[in-house]
Short mmCIF file of N, CA and C in Angstrom, two decimals:
data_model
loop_
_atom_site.label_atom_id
_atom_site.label_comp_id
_atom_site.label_asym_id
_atom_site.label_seq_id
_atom_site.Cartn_x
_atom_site.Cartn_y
_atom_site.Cartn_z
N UNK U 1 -6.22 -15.94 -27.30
CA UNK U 1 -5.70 -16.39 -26.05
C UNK U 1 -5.29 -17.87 -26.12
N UNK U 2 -5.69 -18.33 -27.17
CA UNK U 2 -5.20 -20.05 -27.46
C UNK U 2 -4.08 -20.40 -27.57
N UNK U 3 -3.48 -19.72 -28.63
CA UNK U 3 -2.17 -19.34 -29.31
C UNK U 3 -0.63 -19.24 -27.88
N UNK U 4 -1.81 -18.48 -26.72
CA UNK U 4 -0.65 -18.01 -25.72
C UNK U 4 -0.33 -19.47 -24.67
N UNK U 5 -2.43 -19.99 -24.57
CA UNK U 5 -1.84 -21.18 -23.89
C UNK U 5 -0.90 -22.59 -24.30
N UNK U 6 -1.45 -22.31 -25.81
CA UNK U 6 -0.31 -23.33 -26.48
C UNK U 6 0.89 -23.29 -26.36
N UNK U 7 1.83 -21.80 -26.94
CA UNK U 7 2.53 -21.78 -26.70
C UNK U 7 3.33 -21.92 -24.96
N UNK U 8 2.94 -21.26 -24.29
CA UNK U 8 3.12 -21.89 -22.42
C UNK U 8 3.49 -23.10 -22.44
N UNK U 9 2.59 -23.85 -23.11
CA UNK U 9 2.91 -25.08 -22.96
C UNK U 9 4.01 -25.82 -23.57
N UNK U 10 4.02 -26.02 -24.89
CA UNK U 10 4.85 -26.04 -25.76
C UNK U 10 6.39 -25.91 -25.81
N UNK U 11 6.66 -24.79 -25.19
CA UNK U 11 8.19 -24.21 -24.97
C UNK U 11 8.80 -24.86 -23.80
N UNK U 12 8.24 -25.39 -22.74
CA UNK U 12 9.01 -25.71 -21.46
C UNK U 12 8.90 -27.25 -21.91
N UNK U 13 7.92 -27.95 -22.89
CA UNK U 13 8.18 -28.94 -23.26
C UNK U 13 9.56 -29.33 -24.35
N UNK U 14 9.47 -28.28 -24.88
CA UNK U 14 10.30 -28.43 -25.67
C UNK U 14 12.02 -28.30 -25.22
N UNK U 15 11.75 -27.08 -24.26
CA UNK U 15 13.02 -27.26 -23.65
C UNK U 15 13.41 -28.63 -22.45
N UNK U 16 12.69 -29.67 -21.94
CA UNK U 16 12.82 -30.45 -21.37
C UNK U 16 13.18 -31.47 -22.53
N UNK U 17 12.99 -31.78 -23.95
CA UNK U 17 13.48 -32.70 -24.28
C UNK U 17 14.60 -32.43 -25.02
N UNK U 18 14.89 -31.04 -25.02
CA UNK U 18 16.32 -30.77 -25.26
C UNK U 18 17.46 -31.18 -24.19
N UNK U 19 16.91 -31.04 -23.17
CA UNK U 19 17.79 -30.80 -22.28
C UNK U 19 18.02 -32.73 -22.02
N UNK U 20 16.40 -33.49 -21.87
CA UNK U 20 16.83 -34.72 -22.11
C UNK U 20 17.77 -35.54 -23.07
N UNK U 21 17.48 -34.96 -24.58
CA UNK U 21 18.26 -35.28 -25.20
C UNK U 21 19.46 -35.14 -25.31
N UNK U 22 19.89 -34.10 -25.01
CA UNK U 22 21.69 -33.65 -24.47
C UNK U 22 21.82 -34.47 -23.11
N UNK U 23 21.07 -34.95 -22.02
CA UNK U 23 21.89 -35.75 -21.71
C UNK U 23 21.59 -37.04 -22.15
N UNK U 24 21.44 -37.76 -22.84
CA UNK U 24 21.02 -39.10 -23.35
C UNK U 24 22.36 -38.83 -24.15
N UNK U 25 22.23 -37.89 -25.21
CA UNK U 25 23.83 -38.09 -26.79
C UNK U 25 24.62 -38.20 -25.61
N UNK U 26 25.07 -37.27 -24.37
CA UNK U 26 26.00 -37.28 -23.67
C UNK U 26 26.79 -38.07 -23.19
N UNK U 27 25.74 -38.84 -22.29
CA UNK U 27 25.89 -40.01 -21.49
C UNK U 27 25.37 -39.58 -19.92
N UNK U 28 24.31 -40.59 -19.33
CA UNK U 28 24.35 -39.99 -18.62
C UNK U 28 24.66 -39.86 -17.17
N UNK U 29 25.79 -40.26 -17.20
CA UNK U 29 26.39 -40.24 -16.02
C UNK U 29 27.76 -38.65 -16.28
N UNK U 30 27.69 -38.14 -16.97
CA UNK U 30 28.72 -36.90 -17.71
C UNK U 30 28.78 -35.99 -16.69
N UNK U 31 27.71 -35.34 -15.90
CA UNK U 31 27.06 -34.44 -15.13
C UNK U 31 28.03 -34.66 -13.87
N UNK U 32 28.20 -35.99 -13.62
CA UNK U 32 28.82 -36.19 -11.92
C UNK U 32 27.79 -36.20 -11.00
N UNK U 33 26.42 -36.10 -11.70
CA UNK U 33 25.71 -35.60 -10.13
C UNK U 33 24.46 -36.52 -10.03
N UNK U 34 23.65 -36.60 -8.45
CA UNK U 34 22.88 -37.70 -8.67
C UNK U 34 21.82 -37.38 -9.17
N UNK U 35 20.56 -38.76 -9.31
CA UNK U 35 19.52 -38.54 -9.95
C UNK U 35 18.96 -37.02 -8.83
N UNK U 36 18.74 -36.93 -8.27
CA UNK U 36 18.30 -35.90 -6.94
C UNK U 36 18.67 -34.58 -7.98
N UNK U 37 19.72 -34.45 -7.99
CA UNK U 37 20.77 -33.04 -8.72
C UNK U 37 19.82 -32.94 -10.39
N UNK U 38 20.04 -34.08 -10.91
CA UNK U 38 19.94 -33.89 -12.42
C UNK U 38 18.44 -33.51 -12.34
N UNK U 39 17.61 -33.96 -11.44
CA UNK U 39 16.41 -33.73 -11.48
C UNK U 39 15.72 -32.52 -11.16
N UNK U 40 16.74 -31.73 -10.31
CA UNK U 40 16.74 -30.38 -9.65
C UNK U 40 17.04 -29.59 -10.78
N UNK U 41 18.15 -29.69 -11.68
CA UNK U 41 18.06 -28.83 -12.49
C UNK U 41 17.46 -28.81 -13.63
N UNK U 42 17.15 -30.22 -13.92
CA UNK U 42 16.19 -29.91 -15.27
C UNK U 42 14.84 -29.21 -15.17
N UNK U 43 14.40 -29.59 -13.32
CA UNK U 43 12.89 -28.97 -13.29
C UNK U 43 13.70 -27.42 -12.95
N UNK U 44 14.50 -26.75 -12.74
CA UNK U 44 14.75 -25.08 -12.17
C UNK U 44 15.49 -24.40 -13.66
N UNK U 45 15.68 -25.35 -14.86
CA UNK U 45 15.92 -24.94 -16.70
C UNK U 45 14.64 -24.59 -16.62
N UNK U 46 13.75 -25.51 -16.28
CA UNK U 46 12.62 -25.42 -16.86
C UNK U 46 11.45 -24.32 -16.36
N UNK U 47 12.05 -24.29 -15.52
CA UNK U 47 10.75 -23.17 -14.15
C UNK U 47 11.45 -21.91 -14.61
N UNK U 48 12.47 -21.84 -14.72
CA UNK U 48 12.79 -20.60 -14.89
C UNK U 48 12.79 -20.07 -16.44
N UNK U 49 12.71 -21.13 -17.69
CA UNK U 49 12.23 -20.63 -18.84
C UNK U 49 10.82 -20.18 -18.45
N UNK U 50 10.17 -21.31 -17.87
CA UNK U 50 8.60 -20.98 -17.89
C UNK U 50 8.13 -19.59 -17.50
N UNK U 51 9.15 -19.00 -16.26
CA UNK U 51 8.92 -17.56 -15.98
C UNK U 51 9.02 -16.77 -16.69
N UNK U 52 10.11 -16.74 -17.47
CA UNK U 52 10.70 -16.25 -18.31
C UNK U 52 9.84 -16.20 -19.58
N UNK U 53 9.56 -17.10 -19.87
CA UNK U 53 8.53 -17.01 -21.29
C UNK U 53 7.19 -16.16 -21.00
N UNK U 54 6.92 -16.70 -20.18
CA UNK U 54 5.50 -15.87 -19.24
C UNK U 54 5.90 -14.65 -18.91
N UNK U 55 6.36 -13.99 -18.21
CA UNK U 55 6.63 -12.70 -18.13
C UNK U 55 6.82 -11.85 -19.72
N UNK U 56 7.20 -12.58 -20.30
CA UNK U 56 7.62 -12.07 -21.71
C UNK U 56 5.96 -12.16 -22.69
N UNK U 57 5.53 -13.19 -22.38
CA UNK U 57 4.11 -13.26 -23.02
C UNK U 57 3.24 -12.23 -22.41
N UNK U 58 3.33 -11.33 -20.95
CA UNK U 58 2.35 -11.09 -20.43
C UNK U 58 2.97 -9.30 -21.29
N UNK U 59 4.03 -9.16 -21.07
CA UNK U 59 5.06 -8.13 -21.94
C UNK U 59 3.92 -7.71 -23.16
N UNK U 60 4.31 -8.54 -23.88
CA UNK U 60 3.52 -8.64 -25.53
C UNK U 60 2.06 -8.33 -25.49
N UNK U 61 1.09 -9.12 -24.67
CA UNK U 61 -0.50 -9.15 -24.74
C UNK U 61 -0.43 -7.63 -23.73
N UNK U 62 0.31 -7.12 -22.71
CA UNK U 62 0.01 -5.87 -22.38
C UNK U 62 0.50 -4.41 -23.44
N UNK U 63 1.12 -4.79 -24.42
CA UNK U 63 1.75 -3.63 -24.86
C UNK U 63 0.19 -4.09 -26.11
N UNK U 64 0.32 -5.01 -26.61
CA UNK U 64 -1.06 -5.21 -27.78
C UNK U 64 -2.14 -4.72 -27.24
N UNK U 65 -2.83 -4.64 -25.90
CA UNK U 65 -4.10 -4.76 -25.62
C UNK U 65 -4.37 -3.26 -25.19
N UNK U 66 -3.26 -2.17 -25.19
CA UNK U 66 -3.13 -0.84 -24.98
C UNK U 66 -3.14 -0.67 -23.66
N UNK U 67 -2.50 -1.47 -22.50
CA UNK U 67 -2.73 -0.82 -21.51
C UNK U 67 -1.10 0.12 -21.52
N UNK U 68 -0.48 -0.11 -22.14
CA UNK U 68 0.94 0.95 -21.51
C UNK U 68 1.07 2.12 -22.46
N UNK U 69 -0.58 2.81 -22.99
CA UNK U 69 -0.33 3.68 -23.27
C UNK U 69 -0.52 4.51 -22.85
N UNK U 70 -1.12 4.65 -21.62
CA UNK U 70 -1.66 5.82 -20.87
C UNK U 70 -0.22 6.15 -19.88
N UNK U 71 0.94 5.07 -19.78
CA UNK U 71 2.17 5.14 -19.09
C UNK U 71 2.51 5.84 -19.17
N UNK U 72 2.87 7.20 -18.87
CA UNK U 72 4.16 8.18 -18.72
C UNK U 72 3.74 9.39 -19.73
N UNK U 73 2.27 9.28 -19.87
CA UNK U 73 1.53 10.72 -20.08
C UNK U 73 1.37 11.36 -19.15
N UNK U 74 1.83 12.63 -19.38
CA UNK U 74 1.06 13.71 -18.43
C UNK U 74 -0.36 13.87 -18.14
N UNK U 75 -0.99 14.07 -16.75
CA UNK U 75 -2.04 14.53 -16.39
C UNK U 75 -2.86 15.54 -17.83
N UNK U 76 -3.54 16.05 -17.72
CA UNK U 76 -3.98 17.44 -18.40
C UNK U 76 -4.01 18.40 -17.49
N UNK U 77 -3.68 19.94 -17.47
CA UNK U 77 -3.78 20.95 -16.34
C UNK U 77 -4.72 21.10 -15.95
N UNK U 78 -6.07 20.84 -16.01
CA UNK U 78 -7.23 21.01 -15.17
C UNK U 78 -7.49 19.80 -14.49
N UNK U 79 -6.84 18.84 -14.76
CA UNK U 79 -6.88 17.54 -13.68
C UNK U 79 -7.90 16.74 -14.63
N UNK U 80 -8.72 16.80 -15.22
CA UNK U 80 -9.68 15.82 -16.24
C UNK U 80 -8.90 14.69 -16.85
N UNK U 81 -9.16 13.73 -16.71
CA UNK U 81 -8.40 12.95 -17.78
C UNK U 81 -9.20 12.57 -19.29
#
């Protein structure tokens, strides 16, 4: 479970200094938009990788930990499971 919080962490960092660094090489006035704007979208890159990674991590540790195998089995005919 270490591995997952590291990574969480890790990736939305990483994508924030990408995204800093593209606008720094850029310049940063390139965008047209104010600090308010630039700040809105770097935190909604970032919220929405973070979902995105997370939903995808929770993906992985549920298909590993066997819960989606009982998914889309049939009952047994006497009702027992």
């Amino acid at each position: 479970m270490n591995w997952l919080r590291l990574f969480l962490i890790v990736c939305p960092v990483l994508v924030v200094a990408a995204l800093l660094g593209t606008w720094a090489a850029l310049g940063f006035d390139t965008f047209g938009l104010s600090l308010h704007g630039l700040l809105a979208m770097i935190l909604g890159a970032v919220l929405t990788s973070a979902v995105a990674i997370g939903l995808m991590a929770l993906v992985f540790l549920s298909n590993r930990s066997g819960h989606d195998d009982d998914v889309g089995r049939p009952d047994p005919p006497d009702g027992h499971a």
